[in-house]
PDB file of C-alpha atoms and ligand atoms in Angstrom:
ATOM      1  CA  MET A   1      -8.396   2.218  11.199  1.00 98.00           C
ATOM      2  CA  ARG A   2      -6.238  -0.904  11.271  1.00 98.00           C
ATOM      3  CA  VAL A   3      -3.041  -0.520   9.277  1.00 99.00           C
ATOM      4  CA  ALA A   4      -0.817  -3.487   8.388  1.00 99.00           C
ATOM      5  CA  ILE A   5       2.854  -2.575   8.090  1.00 98.00           C
ATOM      6  CA  GLY A   6       5.678  -4.630   6.696  1.00 98.00           C
ATOM      7  CA  THR A   7       9.250  -4.007   5.627  1.00 98.00           C
ATOM      8  CA  ASP A   8      12.251  -5.807   4.332  1.00 98.00           C
ATOM      9  CA  HIS A   9      15.793  -4.979   5.464  1.00 98.00           C
ATOM     10  CA  GLY A  10      15.981  -2.186   2.833  1.00 98.00           C
ATOM     11  CA  GLY A  11      13.028  -0.410   4.466  1.00 98.00           C
ATOM     12  CA  PHE A  12      13.761  -1.230   8.060  1.00 98.00           C
ATOM     13  CA  ALA A  13      15.489   2.117   8.730  1.00 96.00           C
ATOM     14  CA  LEU A  14      12.108   3.852   8.425  1.00 97.00           C
ATOM     15  CA  LYS A  15      10.037   1.321  10.265  1.00 98.00           C
ATOM     16  CA  ALA A  16      10.113   2.861  13.754  1.00 97.00           C
ATOM     17  CA  GLU A  17       9.124   6.300  12.380  1.00 97.00           C
ATOM     18  CA  ILE A  18       6.306   4.885  10.340  1.00 98.00           C
ATOM     19  CA  LEU A  19       4.911   2.880  13.232  1.00 98.00           C
ATOM     20  CA  ALA A  20       5.094   5.899  15.505  1.00 98.00           C
ATOM     21  CA  GLU A  21       3.406   8.144  12.928  1.00 98.00           C
ATOM     22  CA  VAL A  22       0.563   5.709  12.267  1.00 98.00           C
ATOM     23  CA  ARG A  23      -0.055   5.311  16.006  1.00 98.00           C
ATOM     24  CA  SER A  24       0.131   9.050  16.629  1.00 98.00           C
ATOM     25  CA  LEU A  25      -2.689   9.495  14.098  1.00 98.00           C
ATOM     26  CA  GLY A  26      -4.839   7.200  16.260  1.00 98.00           C
ATOM     27  CA  HIS A  27      -4.677   4.091  14.073  1.00 98.00           C
ATOM     28  CA  ASP A  28      -3.952   0.524  15.172  1.00 98.00           C
ATOM     29  CA  VAL A  29      -0.844  -1.120  13.770  1.00 98.00           C
ATOM     30  CA  ILE A  30      -0.671  -4.741  12.646  1.00 98.00           C
ATOM     31  CA  ASP A  31       3.083  -5.384  12.514  1.00 98.00           C
ATOM     32  CA  LYS A  32       3.972  -7.922   9.837  1.00 98.00           C
ATOM     33  CA  GLY A  33       7.767  -7.615  10.350  1.00 96.00           C
ATOM     34  CA  THR A  34      10.680  -7.712   9.660  1.00 98.00           C
ATOM     35  CA  ASP A  35      12.283  -6.948  13.000  1.00 97.00           C
ATOM     36  CA  SER A  36      15.915  -6.364  12.166  1.00 96.00           C
ATOM     37  CA  THR A  37      18.333  -5.297   9.433  1.00 96.00           C
ATOM     38  CA  ALA A  38      19.154  -8.920   8.573  1.00 98.00           C
ATOM     39  CA  ALA A  39      18.627  -9.505   4.834  1.00 98.00           C
ATOM     40  CA  VAL A  40      15.161 -10.899   3.972  1.00 98.00           C
ATOM     41  CA  ASP A  41      13.030 -10.981   0.818  1.00 98.00           C
ATOM     42  CA  TYR A  42      10.583  -8.128   0.187  1.00 98.00           C
ATOM     43  CA  PRO A  43       7.879 -10.342  -1.441  1.00 98.00           C
ATOM     44  CA  ASP A  44       7.320 -12.102   1.878  1.00 98.00           C
ATOM     45  CA  PHE A  45       6.418  -8.874   3.633  1.00 98.00           C
ATOM     46  CA  ALA A  46       4.470  -7.406   0.705  1.00 98.00           C
ATOM     47  CA  GLU A  47       2.429 -10.600   0.659  1.00 98.00           C
ATOM     48  CA  ALA A  48       1.771 -10.536   4.376  1.00 98.00           C
ATOM     49  CA  VAL A  49       0.582  -6.933   4.253  1.00 98.00           C
ATOM     50  CA  GLY A  50      -1.390  -7.493   1.038  1.00 98.00           C
ATOM     51  CA  LEU A  51      -3.192 -10.513   2.463  1.00 98.00           C
ATOM     52  CA  SER A  52      -4.001  -8.598   5.594  1.00 98.00           C
ATOM     53  CA  VAL A  53      -5.694  -5.882   3.490  1.00 98.00           C
ATOM     54  CA  ALA A  54      -7.344  -8.259   1.048  1.00 98.00           C
ATOM     55  CA  SER A  55      -8.807 -10.371   3.891  1.00 98.00           C
ATOM     56  CA  GLY A  56     -10.117  -7.374   5.780  1.00 98.00           C
ATOM     57  CA  GLU A  57      -7.854  -7.853   8.743  1.00 98.00           C
ATOM     58  CA  ALA A  58      -6.526  -4.357   7.922  1.00 98.00           C
ATOM     59  CA  GLU A  59      -8.176  -1.509   6.085  1.00 98.00           C
ATOM     60  CA  ARG A  60      -4.934  -0.187   4.677  1.00 98.00           C
ATOM     61  CA  GLY A  61      -1.325  -1.372   4.340  1.00 99.00           C
ATOM     62  CA  ILE A  62       2.073   0.186   4.174  1.00 99.00           C
ATOM     63  CA  VAL A  63       5.114  -1.683   2.903  1.00 98.00           C
ATOM     64  CA  LEU A  64       8.674  -0.380   2.977  1.00 98.00           C
ATOM     65  CA  CYS A  65      11.563  -1.663   0.944  1.00 98.00           C
ATOM     66  CA  GLY A  66      14.686  -0.013  -0.478  1.00 98.00           C
ATOM     67  CA  SER A  67      12.989   1.620  -3.456  1.00 98.00           C
ATOM     68  CA  GLY A  68       9.303   0.894  -2.803  1.00 98.00           C
ATOM     69  CA  VAL A  69       9.176  -0.667  -6.264  1.00 98.00           C
ATOM     70  CA  GLY A  70       9.499  -4.375  -5.485  1.00 98.00           C
ATOM     71  CA  ALA A  71       7.040  -4.098  -2.621  1.00 98.00           C
ATOM     72  CA  SER A  72       4.399  -2.540  -4.871  1.00 98.00           C
ATOM     73  CA  ILE A  73       4.888  -5.051  -7.655  1.00 98.00           C
ATOM     74  CA  ALA A  74       4.591  -7.956  -5.213  1.00 98.00           C
ATOM     75  CA  ALA A  75       1.606  -6.574  -3.284  1.00 98.00           C
ATOM     76  CA  CYS A  76      -0.343  -5.936  -6.487  1.00 98.00           C
ATOM     77  CA  LYS A  77      -0.222  -9.653  -7.309  1.00 97.00           C
ATOM     78  CA  ILE A  78      -2.820 -10.249  -4.627  1.00 98.00           C
ATOM     79  CA  PRO A  79      -6.380  -9.762  -5.916  1.00 97.00           C
ATOM     80  CA  GLY A  80      -7.993  -6.848  -4.161  1.00 98.00           C
ATOM     81  CA  VAL A  81      -4.733  -5.035  -3.469  1.00 98.00           C
ATOM     82  CA  ARG A  82      -4.117  -1.698  -5.125  1.00 98.00           C
ATOM     83  CA  ALA A  83      -0.587  -0.786  -4.169  1.00 98.00           C
ATOM     84  CA  ALA A  84       1.646   1.977  -5.445  1.00 98.00           C
ATOM     85  CA  VAL A  85       4.953   3.507  -4.572  1.00 98.00           C
ATOM     86  CA  CYS A  86       4.409   7.215  -3.741  1.00 98.00           C
ATOM     87  CA  HIS A  87       7.223   9.568  -2.943  1.00 98.00           C
ATOM     88  CA  ASP A  88       5.187  12.757  -3.223  1.00 98.00           C
ATOM     89  CA  THR A  89       2.253  13.669  -1.066  1.00 98.00           C
ATOM     90  CA  TYR A  90      -0.062  14.455  -3.983  1.00 98.00           C
ATOM     91  CA  SER A  91       0.097  10.874  -5.236  1.00 98.00           C
ATOM     92  CA  ALA A  92      -0.200   9.509  -1.699  1.00 99.00           C
ATOM     93  CA  HIS A  93      -3.631  11.065  -1.246  1.00 99.00           C
ATOM     94  CA  GLN A  94      -4.820  11.280  -4.842  1.00 98.00           C
ATOM     95  CA  GLY A  95      -4.088   7.590  -5.298  1.00 98.00           C
ATOM     96  CA  VAL A  96      -6.698   6.895  -2.606  1.00 99.00           C
ATOM     97  CA  GLU A  97      -9.175   9.555  -3.697  1.00 98.00           C
ATOM     98  CA  HIS A  98      -9.241   8.580  -7.379  1.00 98.00           C
ATOM     99  CA  ASP A  99      -7.898   4.994  -7.538  1.00 98.00           C
ATOM    100  CA  ASP A 100      -8.905   3.539  -4.163  1.00 98.00           C
ATOM    101  CA  MET A 101      -5.223   2.670  -3.479  1.00 98.00           C
ATOM    102  CA  ASN A 102      -5.177   0.572  -0.323  1.00 99.00           C
ATOM    103  CA  VAL A 103      -1.494  -0.126   0.089  1.00 99.00           C
ATOM    104  CA  LEU A 104       1.201   2.540   0.075  1.00 99.00           C
ATOM    105  CA  THR A 105       4.797   1.519  -0.550  1.00 98.00           C
ATOM    106  CA  ILE A 106       7.770   3.699   0.276  1.00 98.00           C
ATOM    107  CA  GLY A 107      11.450   3.362  -0.523  1.00 98.00           C
ATOM    108  CA  ALA A 108      13.519   3.976   2.549  1.00 98.00           C
ATOM    109  CA  ARG A 109      16.597   4.515   0.386  1.00 98.00           C
ATOM    110  CA  ILE A 110      14.779   7.309  -1.456  1.00 98.00           C
ATOM    111  CA  VAL A 111      12.899   9.348   1.129  1.00 98.00           C
ATOM    112  CA  GLY A 112      13.867  10.511   4.602  1.00 97.00           C
ATOM    113  CA  PRO A 113      11.791  10.234   7.747  1.00 97.00           C
ATOM    114  CA  GLU A 114      10.039  13.632   7.514  1.00 98.00           C
ATOM    115  CA  LEU A 115       8.753  13.064   4.017  1.00 98.00           C
ATOM    116  CA  ALA A 116       7.830   9.484   4.901  1.00 98.00           C
ATOM    117  CA  ARG A 117       5.689  10.750   7.771  1.00 98.00           C
ATOM    118  CA  GLU A 118       3.969  13.243   5.454  1.00 98.00           C
ATOM    119  CA  LEU A 119       3.300  10.484   2.918  1.00 98.00           C
ATOM    120  CA  VAL A 120       1.690   8.372   5.627  1.00 98.00           C
ATOM    121  CA  ARG A 121      -0.449  11.281   6.821  1.00 98.00           C
ATOM    122  CA  ALA A 122      -1.574  12.031   3.249  1.00 98.00           C
ATOM    123  CA  PHE A 123      -2.358   8.348   2.569  1.00 99.00           C
ATOM    124  CA  LEU A 124      -4.218   7.600   5.764  1.00 98.00           C
ATOM    125  CA  GLY A 125      -6.088  10.907   5.715  1.00 98.00           C
ATOM    126  CA  ALA A 126      -7.496  10.293   2.237  1.00 98.00           C
ATOM    127  CA  LYS A 127     -10.758   8.597   1.307  1.00 98.00           C
ATOM    128  CA  PHE A 128     -11.965   7.265  -2.077  1.00 98.00           C
ATOM    129  CA  SER A 129     -14.070  10.033  -3.566  1.00 98.00           C
ATOM    130  CA  GLY A 130     -16.791   7.724  -4.899  1.00 96.00           C
ATOM    131  CA  GLU A 131     -17.324  10.115  -7.812  1.00 98.00           C
ATOM    132  CA  GLU A 132     -18.911   8.464 -10.834  1.00 98.00           C
ATOM    133  CA  ARG A 133     -15.882   8.677 -13.079  1.00 98.00           C
ATOM    134  CA  HIS A 134     -13.615   7.188 -10.418  1.00 98.00           C
ATOM    135  CA  GLU A 135     -16.105   4.432  -9.661  1.00 98.00           C
ATOM    136  CA  ARG A 136     -16.302   3.665 -13.387  1.00 98.00           C
ATOM    137  CA  ARG A 137     -12.527   3.473 -13.732  1.00 98.00           C
ATOM    138  CA  LEU A 138     -12.132   1.400 -10.607  1.00 98.00           C
ATOM    139  CA  LYS A 139     -14.730  -1.059 -11.919  1.00 98.00           C
ATOM    140  CA  LYS A 140     -12.667  -1.360 -15.071  1.00 98.00           C
ATOM    141  CA  VAL A 141      -9.512  -2.049 -13.065  1.00 98.00           C
ATOM    142  CA  LEU A 142     -11.389  -4.677 -11.037  1.00 98.00           C
ATOM    143  CA  ALA A 143     -12.715  -6.208 -14.255  1.00 97.00           C
ATOM    144  CA  ILE A 144      -9.168  -6.602 -15.583  1.00 96.00           C
ATOM    145  CA  GLU A 145      -8.159  -8.257 -12.337  1.00 97.00           C
ATOM    146  CA  ALA A 146     -11.126 -10.643 -12.497  1.00 96.00           C
ATOM    147  CA  ARG A 147     -10.530 -11.441 -16.113  1.00 96.00           C
ATOM    148  CA  TYR A 148      -6.926 -12.477 -15.705  1.00 94.00           C
ATOM    149  CA  THR A 149      -7.406 -14.144 -12.361  1.00 91.00           C
ATOM    150  CA  ARG A 150     -10.031 -16.387 -13.949  1.00 73.00           C
ATOM    151  CA  GLU A 151      -7.825 -17.081 -16.956  1.00 62.00           C
ATOM    152  CA  LYS A 152      -4.982 -18.202 -14.698  1.00 61.00           C
ATOM    153  CA  GLU A 153      -7.322 -20.521 -12.772  1.00 62.00           C
ATOM    154  CA  ASN A 154      -8.422 -22.129 -16.018  1.00 58.00           C
ATOM    155  CA  VAL A 155      -4.916 -22.909 -17.289  1.00 51.00           C
TER     156      VAL A 155
HETATM  157  C1  LIG B   1      16.864  -4.980  -1.183  1.00 87.95           C
HETATM  158  O1  LIG B   1      18.252  -4.778  -1.360  1.00 87.95           O
HETATM  159  C2  LIG B   1      16.105  -4.226  -2.259  1.00 87.95           C
HETATM  160  O2  LIG B   1      16.292  -4.856  -3.475  1.00 87.95           O
HETATM  161  C3  LIG B   1      14.651  -4.152  -1.881  1.00 87.95           C
HETATM  162  O3  LIG B   1      14.532  -3.532  -0.637  1.00 87.95           O
HETATM  163  C4  LIG B   1      13.752  -3.295  -2.784  1.00 87.95           C
HETATM  164  O4  LIG B   1      14.356  -2.090  -3.086  1.00 87.95           O
HETATM  165  C5  LIG B   1      13.209  -3.939  -3.977  1.00 87.95           C
HETATM  166  O5  LIG B   1      12.428  -3.284  -4.718  1.00 87.95           O
END
C-alpha cells in the first residue's frame, strides 16, 4: 500500500528506520518531510500526511514527533483522519482492527528504533475487522465528525 510519512525535528531521529521498515514490508513511501533536524512545526507535517490519507493519495499515514501527541492531535483535525499515538503493539494493530485508525503517530523521544519498527509492522499488517459492532461504532465516530464539521461551516 502507499504510506505517507512525515516528521518534525523531534521525530527525525527515527525517520530513516521507519522509511526502511515500511519499504522492507513492500509498501511505497510518500515522503512528506522534514529532511533535517532543523526546528520545524509538527502541525505542518501532520497536516501533509493527514491530507494525503484523506485524499486517497495514501492508504495509511505515519507521523513522528517528539511525543507523538501533537502529531495525533493535529492530524485528527482533518475530516477522515483517525490518528492515534501508539507506543505498544497491541494498540497499533487493534486501533486498525476495531477503530479503522488510518494514521499512526509515534514519539521518537519515547520509543527506540526496534519498538518503532514493531509498531509499524503491527499497524501496516492490520486490517479493519468490519465486524458489526466495530462498523456501528465507527459510524458513530463519523457521525460526530460530520455533525461538528457542518456546525463549523455554518458559523
Ligand atoms: C518539538 O519540540 C515537540 O514539541 C514536538 O515534536 C512534539 O513532541 C509535539 O507533540
